[in-house]
XYZ file of C-alpha atoms in Angstrom:
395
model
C 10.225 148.179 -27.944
C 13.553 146.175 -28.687
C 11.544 142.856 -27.123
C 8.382 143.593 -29.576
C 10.820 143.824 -32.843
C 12.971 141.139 -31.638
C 9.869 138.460 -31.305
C 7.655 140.074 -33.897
C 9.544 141.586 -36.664
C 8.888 144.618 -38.265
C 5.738 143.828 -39.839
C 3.062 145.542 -38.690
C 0.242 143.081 -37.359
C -1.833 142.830 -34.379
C 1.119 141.254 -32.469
C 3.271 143.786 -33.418
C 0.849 146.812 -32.850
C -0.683 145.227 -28.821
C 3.383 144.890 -27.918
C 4.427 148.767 -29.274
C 1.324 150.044 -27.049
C 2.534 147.991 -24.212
C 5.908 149.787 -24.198
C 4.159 153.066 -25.146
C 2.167 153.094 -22.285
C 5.489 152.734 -19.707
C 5.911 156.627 -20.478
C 3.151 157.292 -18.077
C 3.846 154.516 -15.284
C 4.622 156.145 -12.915
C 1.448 158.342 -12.640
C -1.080 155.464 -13.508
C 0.756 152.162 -12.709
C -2.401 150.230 -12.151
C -3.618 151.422 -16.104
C -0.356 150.683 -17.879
C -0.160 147.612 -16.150
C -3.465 146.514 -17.452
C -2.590 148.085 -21.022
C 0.234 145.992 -21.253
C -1.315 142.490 -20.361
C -2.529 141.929 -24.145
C 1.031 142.458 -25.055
C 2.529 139.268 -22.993
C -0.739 137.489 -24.112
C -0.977 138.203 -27.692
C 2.507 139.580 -28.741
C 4.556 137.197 -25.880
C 6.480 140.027 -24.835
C 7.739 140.010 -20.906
C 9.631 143.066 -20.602
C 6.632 145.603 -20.857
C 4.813 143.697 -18.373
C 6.931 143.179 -15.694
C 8.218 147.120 -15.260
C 4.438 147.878 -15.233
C 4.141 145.067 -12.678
C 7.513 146.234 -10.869
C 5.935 149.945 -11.063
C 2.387 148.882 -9.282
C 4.481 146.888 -6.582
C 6.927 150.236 -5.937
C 4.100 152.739 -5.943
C 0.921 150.813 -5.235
C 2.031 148.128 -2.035
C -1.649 146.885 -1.600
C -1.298 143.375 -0.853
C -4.894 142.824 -2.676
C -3.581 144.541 -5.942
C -0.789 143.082 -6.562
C -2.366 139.208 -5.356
C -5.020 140.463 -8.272
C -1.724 141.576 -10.401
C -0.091 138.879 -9.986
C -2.608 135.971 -10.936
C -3.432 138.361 -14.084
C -0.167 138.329 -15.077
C 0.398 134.852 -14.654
C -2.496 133.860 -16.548
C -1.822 135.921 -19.503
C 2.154 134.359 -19.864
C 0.363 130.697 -19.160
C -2.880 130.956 -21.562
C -1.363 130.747 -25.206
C -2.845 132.880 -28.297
C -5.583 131.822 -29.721
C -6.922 129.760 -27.171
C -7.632 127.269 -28.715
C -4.153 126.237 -28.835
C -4.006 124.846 -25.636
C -3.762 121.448 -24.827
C -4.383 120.189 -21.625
C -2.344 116.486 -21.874
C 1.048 118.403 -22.572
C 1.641 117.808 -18.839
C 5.772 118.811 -19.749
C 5.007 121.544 -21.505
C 2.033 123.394 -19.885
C 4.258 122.672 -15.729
C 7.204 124.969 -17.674
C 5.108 127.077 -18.541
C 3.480 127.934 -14.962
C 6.932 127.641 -13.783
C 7.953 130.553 -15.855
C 4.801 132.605 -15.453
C 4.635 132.254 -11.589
C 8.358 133.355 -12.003
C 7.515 136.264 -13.923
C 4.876 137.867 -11.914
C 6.404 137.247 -8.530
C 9.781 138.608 -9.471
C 8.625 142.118 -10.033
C 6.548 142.424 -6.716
C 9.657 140.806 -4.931
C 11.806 143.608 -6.537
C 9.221 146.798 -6.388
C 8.219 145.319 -2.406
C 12.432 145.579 -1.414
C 13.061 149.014 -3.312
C 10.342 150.520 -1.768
C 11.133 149.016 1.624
C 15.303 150.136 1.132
C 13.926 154.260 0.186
C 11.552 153.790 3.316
C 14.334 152.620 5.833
C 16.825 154.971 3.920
C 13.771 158.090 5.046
C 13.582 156.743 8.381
C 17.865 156.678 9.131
C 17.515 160.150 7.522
C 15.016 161.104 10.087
C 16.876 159.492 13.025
C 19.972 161.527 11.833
C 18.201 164.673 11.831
C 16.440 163.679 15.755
C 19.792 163.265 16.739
C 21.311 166.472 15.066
C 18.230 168.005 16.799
C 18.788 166.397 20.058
C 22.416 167.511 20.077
C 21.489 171.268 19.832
C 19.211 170.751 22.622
C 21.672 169.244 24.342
C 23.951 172.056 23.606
C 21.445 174.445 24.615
C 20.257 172.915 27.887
C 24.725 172.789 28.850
C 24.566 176.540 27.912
C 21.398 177.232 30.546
C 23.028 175.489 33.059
C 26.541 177.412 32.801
C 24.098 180.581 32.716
C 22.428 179.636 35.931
C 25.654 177.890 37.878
C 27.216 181.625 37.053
C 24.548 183.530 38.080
C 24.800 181.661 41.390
C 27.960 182.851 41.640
C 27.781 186.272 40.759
C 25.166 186.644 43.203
C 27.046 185.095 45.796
C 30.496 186.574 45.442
C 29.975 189.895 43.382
C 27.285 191.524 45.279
C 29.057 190.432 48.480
C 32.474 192.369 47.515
C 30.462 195.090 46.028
C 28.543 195.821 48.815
C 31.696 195.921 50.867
C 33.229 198.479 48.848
C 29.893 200.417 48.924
C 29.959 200.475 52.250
C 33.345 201.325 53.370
C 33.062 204.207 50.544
C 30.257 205.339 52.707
C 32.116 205.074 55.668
C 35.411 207.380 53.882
C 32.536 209.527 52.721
C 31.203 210.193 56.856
C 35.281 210.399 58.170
C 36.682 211.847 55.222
C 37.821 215.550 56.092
C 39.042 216.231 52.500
C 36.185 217.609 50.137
C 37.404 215.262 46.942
C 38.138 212.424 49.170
C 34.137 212.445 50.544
C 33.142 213.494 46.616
C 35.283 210.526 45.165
C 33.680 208.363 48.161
C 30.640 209.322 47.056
C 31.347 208.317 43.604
C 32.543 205.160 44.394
C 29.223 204.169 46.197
C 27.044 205.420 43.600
C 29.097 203.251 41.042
C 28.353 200.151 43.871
C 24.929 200.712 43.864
C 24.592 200.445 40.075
C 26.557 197.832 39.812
C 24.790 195.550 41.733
C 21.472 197.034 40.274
C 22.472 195.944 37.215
C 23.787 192.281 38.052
C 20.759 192.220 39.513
C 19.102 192.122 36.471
C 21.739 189.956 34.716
C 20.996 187.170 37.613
C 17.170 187.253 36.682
C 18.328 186.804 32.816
C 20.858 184.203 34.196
C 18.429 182.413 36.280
C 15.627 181.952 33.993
C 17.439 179.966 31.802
C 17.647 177.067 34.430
C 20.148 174.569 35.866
C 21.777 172.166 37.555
C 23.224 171.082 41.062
C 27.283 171.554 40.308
C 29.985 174.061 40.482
C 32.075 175.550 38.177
C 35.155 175.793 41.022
C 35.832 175.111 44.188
C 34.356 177.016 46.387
C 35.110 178.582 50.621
C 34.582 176.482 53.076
C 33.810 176.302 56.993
C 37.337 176.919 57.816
C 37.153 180.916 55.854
C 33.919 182.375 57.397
C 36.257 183.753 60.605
C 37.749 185.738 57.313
C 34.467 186.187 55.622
C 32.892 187.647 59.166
C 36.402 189.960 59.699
C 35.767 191.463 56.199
C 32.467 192.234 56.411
C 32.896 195.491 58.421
C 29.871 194.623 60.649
C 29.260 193.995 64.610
C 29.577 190.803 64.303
C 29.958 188.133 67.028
C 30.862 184.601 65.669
C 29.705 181.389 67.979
C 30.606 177.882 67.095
C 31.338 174.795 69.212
C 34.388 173.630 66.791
C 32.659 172.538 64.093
C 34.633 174.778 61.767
C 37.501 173.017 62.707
C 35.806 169.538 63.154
C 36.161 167.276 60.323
C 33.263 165.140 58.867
C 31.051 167.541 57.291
C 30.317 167.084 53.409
C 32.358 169.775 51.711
C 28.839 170.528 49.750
C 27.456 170.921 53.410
C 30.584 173.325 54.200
C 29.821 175.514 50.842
C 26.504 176.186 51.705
C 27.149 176.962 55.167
C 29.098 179.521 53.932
C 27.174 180.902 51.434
C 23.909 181.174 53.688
C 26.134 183.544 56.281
C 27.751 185.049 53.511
C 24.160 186.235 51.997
C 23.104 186.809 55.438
C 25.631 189.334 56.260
C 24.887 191.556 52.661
C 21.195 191.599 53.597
C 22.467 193.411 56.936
C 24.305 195.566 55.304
C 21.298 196.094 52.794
C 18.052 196.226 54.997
C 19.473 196.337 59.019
C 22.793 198.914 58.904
C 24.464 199.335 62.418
C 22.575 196.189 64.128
C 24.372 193.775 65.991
C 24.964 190.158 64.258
C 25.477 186.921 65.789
C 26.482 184.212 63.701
C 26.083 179.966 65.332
C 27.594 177.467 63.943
C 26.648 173.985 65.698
C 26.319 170.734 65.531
C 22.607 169.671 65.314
C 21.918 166.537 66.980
C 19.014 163.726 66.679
C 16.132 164.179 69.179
C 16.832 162.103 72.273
C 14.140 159.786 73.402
C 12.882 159.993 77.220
C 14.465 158.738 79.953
C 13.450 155.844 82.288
C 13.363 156.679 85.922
C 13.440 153.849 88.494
C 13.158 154.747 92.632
C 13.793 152.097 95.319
C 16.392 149.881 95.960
C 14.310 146.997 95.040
C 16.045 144.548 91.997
C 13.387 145.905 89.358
C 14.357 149.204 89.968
C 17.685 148.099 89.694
C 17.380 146.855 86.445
C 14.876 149.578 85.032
C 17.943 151.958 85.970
C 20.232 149.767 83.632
C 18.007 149.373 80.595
C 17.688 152.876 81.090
C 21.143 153.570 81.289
C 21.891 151.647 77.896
C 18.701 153.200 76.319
C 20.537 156.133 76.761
C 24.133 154.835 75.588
C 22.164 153.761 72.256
C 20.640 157.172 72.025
C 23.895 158.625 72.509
C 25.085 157.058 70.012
C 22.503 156.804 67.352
C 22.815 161.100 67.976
C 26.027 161.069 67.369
C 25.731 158.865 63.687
C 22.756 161.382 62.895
C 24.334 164.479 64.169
C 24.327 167.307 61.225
C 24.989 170.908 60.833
C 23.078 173.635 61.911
C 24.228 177.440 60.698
C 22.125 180.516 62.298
C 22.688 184.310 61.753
C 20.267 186.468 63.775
C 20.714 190.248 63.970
C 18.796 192.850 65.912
C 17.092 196.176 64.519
C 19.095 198.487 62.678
C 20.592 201.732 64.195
C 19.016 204.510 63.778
C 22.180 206.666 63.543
C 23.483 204.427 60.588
C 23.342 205.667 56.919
C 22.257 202.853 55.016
C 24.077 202.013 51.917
C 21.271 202.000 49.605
C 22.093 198.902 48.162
C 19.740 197.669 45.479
C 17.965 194.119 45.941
C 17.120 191.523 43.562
C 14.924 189.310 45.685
C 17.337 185.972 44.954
C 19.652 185.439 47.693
C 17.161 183.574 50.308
C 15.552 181.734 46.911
C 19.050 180.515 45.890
C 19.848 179.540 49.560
C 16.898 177.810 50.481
C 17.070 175.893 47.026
C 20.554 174.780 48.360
C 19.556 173.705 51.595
C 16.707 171.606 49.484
C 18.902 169.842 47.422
C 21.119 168.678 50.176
C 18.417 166.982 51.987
C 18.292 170.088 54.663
C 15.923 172.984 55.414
C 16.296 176.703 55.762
C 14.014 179.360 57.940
C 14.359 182.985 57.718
C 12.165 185.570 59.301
C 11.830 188.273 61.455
C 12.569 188.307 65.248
C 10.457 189.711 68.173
C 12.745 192.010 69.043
C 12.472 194.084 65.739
C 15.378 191.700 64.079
C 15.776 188.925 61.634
C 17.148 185.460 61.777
C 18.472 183.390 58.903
C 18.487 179.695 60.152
C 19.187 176.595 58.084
C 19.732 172.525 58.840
C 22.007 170.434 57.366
C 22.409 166.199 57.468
C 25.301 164.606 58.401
C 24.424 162.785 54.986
C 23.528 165.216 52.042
C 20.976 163.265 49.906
C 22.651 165.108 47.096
C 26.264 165.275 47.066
C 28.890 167.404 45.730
C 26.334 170.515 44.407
C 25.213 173.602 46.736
């Protein structure tokens, strides 16, 4: 309104009254841009005022980003700064005059598109880095959340593997006190003590299926026993229990994630005896398993091709040999026989994850794991290892 008095007075005239409309109609540019922008053409063509013009122009370009609009804008625009009022004023040879005059107009219609096109593209990228923040925020609670369901299922591992093992111990030699005991509150706090066992481990049973379903990975929280503590791990478990190994407890070269799950699959072999097979007799193998050797060449005769058929089989062997002893793993058994029929059995609640957990170690070191019964009314827990784990440092 300033630009309308300042190049038409303050008498009222059709110059005068086409330039107030003009900046009237800004009030409302925001919800009809392309409108105002037309209402305020007649005030750059017949009241020469820029101002009004080029916000409504600046406004379309913001709000409106059709490339055919504001083309259509801008030539409009330009034409109304360049075409004088009346018409009939213009003249054609003023070459100087009428090139200064483009020069401006072309300069004030391109401006505001120029202006309204980089706003709108600055509050665009400013939405998207607002977006990306809040992805990332998200991502980092996932993030945080996935950590938290792995620490949930590392430590259910755990408490299935260590708790229920020294829990079932206790309930077991509480049933034992509760057989030998001559004392009547000795064999009633026996008795207590194993009915505390047995709901203990039902209920970490069901905190390992809460634990478990949230998912994990392949690591430890801490180290863990190895090879060298199952002759302490067999000693402890109060069973009839005869241990068979060819040295490779002592034998270095195994993976120490190979060693853990060794000892986890006798360890979890030895609390489903106590569980499901009380009184049998347990044998526990630990051996080297070696690569398949390929058949042997025989040569007879003295002639010279039997000669040398008897050497090339003699170094076919060497290689075998050899290739046996790069490939040689670990192989961990624990068979028992049927359960005594004179034993009490502990009662121990099961939760249907210890062979799950074990054979998903033996998976993820590359190896395989086999558990069924026997012929002779038994059960045998039997499970390969690689000298190589394919993954290393988890089980």
């Amino acid at each position: 309104m300033a630009d309308a008095l300042l190049v038409n007075g303050v008498t009222f005239g059709l110059e005068l009254n086409v330039s107030l409309a003009a900046a009237a109609a800004l009030l409302v540019r925001r919800r009809l841009p392309t409108l105002v922008f037309l209402i305020t053409l007649p005030g750059i063509l017949i009241g020469y005022v820029w101002f009004a013009p080029m916000i409504a122009l600046y406004t379309v370009a913001l709000l409106r980003p059709n490339r055919r609009l504001l083309g259509i804008s801008a030539l409009l625009l330009a034409a109304a700064h360049f075409i004088p009022w009346p018409v009939s004023d213009f003249e054609p040879t003023a070459y100087r005059e009428n090139t200064l005059t483009l020069i401006d107009a072309c300069v004030t219609s391109v401006g505001p598109i120029a202006l309204g096109l980089l706003v709108r593209t600055r509050g665009e990228l400013a939405a998207r880095i607002e977006d990306l923040i809040r992805s990332r925020r998200h991502a980092d609670e996932l993030l945080a959340e996935q950590v938290l369901s792995t620490e949930r299922a590392r430590l259910a591992r755990e408490m299935h593997d260590v708790v229920a093992h020294q829990v079932s111990l206790i309930s077991l030699q509480a049933g034992a006190v509760q057989i030998s005991a001559e004392d009547a509150k000795a064999r009633e706090g026996a008795r207590t003590i194993r009915e505390l066992s047995v709901r203990t481990l039902d209920e970490l049973r069901h905190m390992v299926g809460i634990l478990r379903a949230a998912g994990g990975d392949h690591e430890e929280l801490t180290p863990q026993p190895r090879l060298a503590d199952l002759p302490r791990l067999i000693e402890l478990s109060a069973l009839n229990v005869s241990f068979e190994t060819d040295g490779a407890t002592r034998r270095p070269g195994h993976p120490e994630a190979v060693e853990r799950a060794a000892f986890r699959i006798v360890q979890e072999a030895l609390t489903n005896v106590r569980k499901h097979a009380p009184g049998a007799r347990v044998t526990v193998r630990l051996n080297d398993a070696e690569a398949a050797k390929g058949p042997a060449q025989e040569a007879e005769g003295p002639t010279q091709e039997a000669e040398h058929a008897a050497q090339e089989a003699e170094h076919a062997a060497q290689e075998t040999a050899q290739q046996a002893e790069e490939t040689r793993g670990l192989r961990v058994e624990v068979r028992n026989g049927p359960p005594d029929a004179s034993a009490v059995a502990p009662g121990l609640p099961g939760g249907g994850h210890g062979l799950v957990g074990l054979r998903e170690r033996a998976q993820l070191l590359g190896g395989t794991l086999e558990a069924g019964p026997t012929e002779e009314g038994g059960f045998v827990v039997r499970a390969d290892f690689p000298k190589t784990p394919r993954v290393t440092g988890t089980a």
